CSV table of C-alpha atoms and ligand atoms in Angstrom, one decimal:
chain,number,residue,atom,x,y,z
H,218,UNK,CA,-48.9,135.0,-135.5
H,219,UNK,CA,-46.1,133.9,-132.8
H,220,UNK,CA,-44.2,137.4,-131.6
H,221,UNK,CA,-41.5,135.0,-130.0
H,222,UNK,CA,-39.2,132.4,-131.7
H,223,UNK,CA,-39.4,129.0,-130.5
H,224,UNK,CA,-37.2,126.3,-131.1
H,225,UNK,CA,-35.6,122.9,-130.0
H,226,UNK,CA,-33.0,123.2,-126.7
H,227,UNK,CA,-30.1,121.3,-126.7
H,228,UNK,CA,-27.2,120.6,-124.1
H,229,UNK,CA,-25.8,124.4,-124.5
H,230,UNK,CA,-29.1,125.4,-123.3
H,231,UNK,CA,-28.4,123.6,-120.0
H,232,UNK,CA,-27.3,126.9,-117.9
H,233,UNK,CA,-30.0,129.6,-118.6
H,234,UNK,CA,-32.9,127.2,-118.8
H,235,UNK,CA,-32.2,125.0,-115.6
H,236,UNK,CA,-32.0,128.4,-113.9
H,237,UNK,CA,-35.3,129.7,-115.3
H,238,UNK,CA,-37.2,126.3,-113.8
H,239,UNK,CA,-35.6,126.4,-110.4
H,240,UNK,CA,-36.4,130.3,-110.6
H,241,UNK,CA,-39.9,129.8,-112.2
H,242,UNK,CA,-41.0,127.4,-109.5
H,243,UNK,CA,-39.1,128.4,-106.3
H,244,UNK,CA,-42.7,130.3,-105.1
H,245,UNK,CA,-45.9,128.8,-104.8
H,246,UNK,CA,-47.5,126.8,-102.1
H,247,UNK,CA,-46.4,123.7,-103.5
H,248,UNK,CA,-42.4,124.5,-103.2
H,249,UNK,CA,-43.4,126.3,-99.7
H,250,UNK,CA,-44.6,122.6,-98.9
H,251,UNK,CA,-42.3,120.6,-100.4
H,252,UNK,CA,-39.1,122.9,-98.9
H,253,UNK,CA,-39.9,125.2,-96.3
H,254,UNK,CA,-36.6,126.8,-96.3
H,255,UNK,CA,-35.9,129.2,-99.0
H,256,UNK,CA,-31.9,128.9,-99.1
H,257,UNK,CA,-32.0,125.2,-99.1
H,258,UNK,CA,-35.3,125.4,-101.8
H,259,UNK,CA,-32.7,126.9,-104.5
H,260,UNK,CA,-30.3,124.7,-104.1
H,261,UNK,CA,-32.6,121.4,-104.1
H,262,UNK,CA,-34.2,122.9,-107.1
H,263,UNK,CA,-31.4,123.9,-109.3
H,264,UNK,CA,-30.0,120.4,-109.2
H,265,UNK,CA,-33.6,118.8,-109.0
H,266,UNK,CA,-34.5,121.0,-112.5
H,267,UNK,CA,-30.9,119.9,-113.7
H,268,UNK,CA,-31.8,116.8,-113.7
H,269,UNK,CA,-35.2,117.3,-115.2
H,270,UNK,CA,-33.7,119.1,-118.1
H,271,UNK,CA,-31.3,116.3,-119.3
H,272,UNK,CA,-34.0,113.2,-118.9
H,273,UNK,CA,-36.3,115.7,-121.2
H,274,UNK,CA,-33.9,116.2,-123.6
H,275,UNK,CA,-32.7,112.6,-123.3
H,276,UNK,CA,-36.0,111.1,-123.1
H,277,UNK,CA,-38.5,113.7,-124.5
H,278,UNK,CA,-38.6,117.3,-126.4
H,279,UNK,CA,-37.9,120.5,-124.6
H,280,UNK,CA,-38.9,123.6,-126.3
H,281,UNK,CA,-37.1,127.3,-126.2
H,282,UNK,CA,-37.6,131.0,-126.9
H,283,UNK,CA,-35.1,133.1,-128.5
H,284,UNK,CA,-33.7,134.6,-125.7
H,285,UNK,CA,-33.2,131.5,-123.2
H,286,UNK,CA,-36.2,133.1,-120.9
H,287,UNK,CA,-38.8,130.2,-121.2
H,288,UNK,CA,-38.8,125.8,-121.4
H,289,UNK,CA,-41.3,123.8,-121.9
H,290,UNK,CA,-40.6,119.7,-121.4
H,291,UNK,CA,-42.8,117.1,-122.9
H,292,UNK,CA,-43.2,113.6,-123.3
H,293,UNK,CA,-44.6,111.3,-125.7
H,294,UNK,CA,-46.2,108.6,-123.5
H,295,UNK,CA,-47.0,106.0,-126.1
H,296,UNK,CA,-47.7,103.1,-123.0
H,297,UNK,CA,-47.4,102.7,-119.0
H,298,UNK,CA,-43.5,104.1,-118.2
H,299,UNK,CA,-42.4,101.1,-116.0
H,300,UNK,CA,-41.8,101.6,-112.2
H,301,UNK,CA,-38.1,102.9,-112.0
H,302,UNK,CA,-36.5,101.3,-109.0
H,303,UNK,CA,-33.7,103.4,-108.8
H,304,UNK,CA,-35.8,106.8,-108.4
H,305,UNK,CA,-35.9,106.9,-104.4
H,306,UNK,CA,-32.1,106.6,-104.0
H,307,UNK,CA,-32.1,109.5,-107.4
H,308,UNK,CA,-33.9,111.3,-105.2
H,309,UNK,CA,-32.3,111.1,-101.9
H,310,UNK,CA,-29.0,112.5,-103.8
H,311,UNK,CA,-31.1,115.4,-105.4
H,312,UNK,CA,-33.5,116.3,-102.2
H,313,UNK,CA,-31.7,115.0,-98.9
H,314,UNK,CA,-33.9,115.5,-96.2
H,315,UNK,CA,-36.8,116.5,-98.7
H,316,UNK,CA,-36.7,113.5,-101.2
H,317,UNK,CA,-39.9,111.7,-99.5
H,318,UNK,CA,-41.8,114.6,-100.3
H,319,UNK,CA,-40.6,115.0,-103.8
H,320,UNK,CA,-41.1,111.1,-104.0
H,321,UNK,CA,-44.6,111.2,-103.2
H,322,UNK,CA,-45.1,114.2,-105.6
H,323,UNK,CA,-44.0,112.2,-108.3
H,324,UNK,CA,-46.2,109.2,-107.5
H,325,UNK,CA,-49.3,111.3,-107.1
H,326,UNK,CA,-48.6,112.7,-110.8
H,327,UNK,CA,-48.2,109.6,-111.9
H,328,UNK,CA,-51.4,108.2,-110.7
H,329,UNK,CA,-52.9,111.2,-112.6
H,330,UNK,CA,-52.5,110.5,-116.4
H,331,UNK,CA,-54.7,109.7,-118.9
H,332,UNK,CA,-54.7,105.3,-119.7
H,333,UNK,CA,-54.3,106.0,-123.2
H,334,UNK,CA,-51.1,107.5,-125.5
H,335,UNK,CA,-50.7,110.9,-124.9
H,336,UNK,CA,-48.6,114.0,-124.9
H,337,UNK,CA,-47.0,115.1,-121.4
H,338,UNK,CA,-46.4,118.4,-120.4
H,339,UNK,CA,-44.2,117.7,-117.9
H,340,UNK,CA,-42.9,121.1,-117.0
H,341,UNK,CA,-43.8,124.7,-118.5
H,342,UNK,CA,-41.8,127.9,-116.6
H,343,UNK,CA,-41.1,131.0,-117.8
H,344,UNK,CA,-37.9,133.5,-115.9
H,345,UNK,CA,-40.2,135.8,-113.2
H,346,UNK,CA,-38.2,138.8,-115.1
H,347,UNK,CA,-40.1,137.7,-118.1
H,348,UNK,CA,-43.4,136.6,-117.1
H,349,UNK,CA,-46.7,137.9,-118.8
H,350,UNK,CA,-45.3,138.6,-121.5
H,351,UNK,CA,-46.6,135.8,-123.7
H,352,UNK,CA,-44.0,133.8,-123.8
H,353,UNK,CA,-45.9,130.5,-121.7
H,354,UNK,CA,-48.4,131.3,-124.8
H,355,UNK,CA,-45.9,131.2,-127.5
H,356,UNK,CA,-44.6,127.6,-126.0
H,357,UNK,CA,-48.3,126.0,-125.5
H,358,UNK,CA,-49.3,127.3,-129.4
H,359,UNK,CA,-46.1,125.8,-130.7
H,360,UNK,CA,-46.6,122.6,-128.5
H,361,UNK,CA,-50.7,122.2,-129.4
H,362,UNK,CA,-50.1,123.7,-132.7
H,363,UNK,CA,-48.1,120.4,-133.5
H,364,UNK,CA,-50.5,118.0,-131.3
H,365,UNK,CA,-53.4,119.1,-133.3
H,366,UNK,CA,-51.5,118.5,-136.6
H,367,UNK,CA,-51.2,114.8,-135.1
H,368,UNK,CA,-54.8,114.4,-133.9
H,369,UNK,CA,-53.3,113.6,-130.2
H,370,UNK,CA,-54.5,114.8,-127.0
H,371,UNK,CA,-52.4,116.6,-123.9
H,372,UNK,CA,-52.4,115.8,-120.5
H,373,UNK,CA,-50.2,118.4,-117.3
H,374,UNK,CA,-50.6,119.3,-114.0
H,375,UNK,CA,-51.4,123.2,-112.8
H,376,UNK,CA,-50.0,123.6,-109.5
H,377,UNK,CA,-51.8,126.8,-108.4
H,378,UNK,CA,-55.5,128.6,-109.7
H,379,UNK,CA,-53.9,131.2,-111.7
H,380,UNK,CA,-51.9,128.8,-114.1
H,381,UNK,CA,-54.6,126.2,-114.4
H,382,UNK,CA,-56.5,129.3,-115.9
H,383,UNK,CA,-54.3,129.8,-118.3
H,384,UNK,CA,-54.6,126.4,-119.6
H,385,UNK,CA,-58.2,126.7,-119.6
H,386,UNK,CA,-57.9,129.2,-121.9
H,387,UNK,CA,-56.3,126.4,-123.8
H,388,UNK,CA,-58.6,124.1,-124.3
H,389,UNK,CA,-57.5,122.0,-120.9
H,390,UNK,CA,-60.6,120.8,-118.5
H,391,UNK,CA,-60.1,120.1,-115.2
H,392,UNK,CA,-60.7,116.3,-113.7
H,393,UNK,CA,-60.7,116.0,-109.9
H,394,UNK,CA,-58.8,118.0,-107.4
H,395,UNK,CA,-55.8,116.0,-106.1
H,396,UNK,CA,-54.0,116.6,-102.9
H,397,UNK,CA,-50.7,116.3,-101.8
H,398,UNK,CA,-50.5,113.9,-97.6
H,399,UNK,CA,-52.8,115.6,-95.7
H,400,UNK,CA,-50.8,118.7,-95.2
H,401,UNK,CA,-50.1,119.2,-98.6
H,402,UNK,CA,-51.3,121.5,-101.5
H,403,UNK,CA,-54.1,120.5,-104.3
H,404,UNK,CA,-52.6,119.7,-108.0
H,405,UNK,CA,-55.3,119.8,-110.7
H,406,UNK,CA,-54.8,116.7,-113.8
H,407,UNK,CA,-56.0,118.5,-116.7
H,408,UNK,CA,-56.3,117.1,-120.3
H,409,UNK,CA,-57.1,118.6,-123.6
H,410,UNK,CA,-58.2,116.5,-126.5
H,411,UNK,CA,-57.2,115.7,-129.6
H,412,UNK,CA,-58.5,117.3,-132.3
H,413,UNK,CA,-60.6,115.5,-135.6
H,414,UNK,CA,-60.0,116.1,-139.2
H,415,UNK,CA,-62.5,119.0,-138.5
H,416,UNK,CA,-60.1,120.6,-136.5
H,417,UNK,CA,-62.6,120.0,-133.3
H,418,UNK,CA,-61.3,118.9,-129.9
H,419,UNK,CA,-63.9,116.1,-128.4
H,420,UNK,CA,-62.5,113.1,-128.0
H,421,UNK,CA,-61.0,113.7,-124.0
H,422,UNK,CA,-58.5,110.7,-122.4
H,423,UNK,CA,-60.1,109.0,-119.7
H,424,UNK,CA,-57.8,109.9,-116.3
H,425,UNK,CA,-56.3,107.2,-114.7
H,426,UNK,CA,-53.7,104.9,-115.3
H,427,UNK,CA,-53.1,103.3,-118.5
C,134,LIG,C1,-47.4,129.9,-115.9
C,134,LIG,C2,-46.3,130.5,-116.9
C,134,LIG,C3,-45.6,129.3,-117.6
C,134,LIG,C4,-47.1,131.3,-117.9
C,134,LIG,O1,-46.2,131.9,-118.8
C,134,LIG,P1,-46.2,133.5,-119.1
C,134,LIG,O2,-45.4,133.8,-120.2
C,134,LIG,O3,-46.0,134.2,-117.8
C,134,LIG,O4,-47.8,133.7,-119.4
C,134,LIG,P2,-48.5,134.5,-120.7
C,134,LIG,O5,-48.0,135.9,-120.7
C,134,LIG,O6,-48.3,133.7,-121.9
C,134,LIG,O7,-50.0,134.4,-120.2
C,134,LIG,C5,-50.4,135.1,-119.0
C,134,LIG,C6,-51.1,134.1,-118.1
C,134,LIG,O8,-50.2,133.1,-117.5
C,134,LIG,C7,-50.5,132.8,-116.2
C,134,LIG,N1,-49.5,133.3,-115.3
C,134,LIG,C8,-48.7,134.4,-115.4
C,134,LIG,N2,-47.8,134.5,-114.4
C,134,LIG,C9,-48.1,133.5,-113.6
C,134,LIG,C10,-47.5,133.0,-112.3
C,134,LIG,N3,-46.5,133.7,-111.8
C,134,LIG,N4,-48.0,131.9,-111.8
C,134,LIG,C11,-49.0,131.2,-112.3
C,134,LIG,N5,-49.6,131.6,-113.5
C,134,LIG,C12,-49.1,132.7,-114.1
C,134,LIG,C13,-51.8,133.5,-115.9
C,134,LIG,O9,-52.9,132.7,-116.3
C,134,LIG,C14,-51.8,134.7,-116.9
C,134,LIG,O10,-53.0,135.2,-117.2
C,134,LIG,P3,-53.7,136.3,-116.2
C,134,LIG,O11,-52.7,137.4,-116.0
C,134,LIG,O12,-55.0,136.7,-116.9
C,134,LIG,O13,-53.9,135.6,-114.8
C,134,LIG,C15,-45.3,131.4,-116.2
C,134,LIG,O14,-45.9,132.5,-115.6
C,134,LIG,C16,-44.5,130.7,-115.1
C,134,LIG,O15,-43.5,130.1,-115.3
C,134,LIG,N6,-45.0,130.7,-113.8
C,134,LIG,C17,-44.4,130.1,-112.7
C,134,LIG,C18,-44.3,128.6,-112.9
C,134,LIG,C19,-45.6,127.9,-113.2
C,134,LIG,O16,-46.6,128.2,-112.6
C,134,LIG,N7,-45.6,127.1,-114.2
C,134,LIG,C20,-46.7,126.3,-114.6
C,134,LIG,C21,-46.7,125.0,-113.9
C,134,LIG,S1,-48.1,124.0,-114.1
């Protein structure tokens, strides 16, 4: 039984939800690495998670709760996404300063998924007002609840210990440890399988690249 609504975004979502991703992610010791200063941090990230919003809704399915307070952003990776050429300079307009970092963050995620089709979670944040409250839950049932239906398996990042349990407790296993330059934080790749007819989970995507 889901306790909160959840339901497509669109455009007019664009205000509370970007907020709730930059807000969401501004602490941890992978935003302390990747912006050191706080001021500068929420203003990279609001137009960093601006444009993640519109290439999920452009290019993938972002999820909502009733009340604007939690996003989720997958993708359907059917086959390798080519190299996009124009991301550095995308980046240098988003991050300044900081865009090498962001760049390198994105390559080291890429290097992580599964080489077969799978279902991306690309970003999962919930507003700090709101969290533990269920809400991450409600989105991951609705997500699985669907990838189970289609007998296809899930692949995401954790960026810290306490959310990668959390998606343990969904059916995620952890691969190896990746870490970010030398002075960087760890990211853990985790994958959960697609389920059988039977409704079991066994069949796990091997990590790599496709
Ligand atoms: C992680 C997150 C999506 C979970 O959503 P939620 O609605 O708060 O979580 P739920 O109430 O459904 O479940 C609680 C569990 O979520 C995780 N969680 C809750 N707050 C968290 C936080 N600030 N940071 C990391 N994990 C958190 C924990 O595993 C928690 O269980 P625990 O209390 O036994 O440790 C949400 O807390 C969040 O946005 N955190 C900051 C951003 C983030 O870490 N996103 C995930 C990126 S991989």
């Amino acid at each position: 039984m889901f306790r909160h609504l959840v339901r497509p975004a669109t455009r007019t979502d664009a205000g509370p939800l970007i907020a709730v991703l930059a807000e969401a992610f501004h602490d941890g010791p992978l935003a302390d690495w990747l912006i050191p200063d706080p001021g500068d941090r929420r203003t990279v990230y609001y137009r960093y998670f601006r444009d993640a919003f519109y290439h999920g809704l452009d290019h993938g399915e972002v999820h909502t709760t009733g009340g604007q307070t939690a996003v989720a952003i997958w993708y359907h990776r059917r086959e390798a996404v080519p190299a996009r050429p124009d991301r550095p300079a995308a980046l240098d307009r988003i991050a300044g300063a900081y865009a090498p970092k962001f760049l390198l963050l994105e390559e080291a995620i890429e290097g992580c998924h599964p080489d077969r089709p799978h279902h991306y979670l690309a970003y999962l944040a919930v507003d700090p007002t709101r969290q533990n409250q269920g809400l991450g839950t409600a989105l991951l049932n609705h997500g699985h609840g669907r990838l189970d239906q289609l007998g296809a398996p899930a692949h995401l990042e954790a960026s810290n210990p306490r959310n990668r349990g959390l998606y343990l407790r969904h059916g995620y296993t952890t691969g190896r440890t990746v870490g970010l330059a030398s002075d960087g934080p760890a990211i853990w790749p985790m994958c959960r399988a697609a389920a059988d007819v039977t409704g079991e989970r066994s069949r796990l995507p091997r990590p790599g690249r496709y």
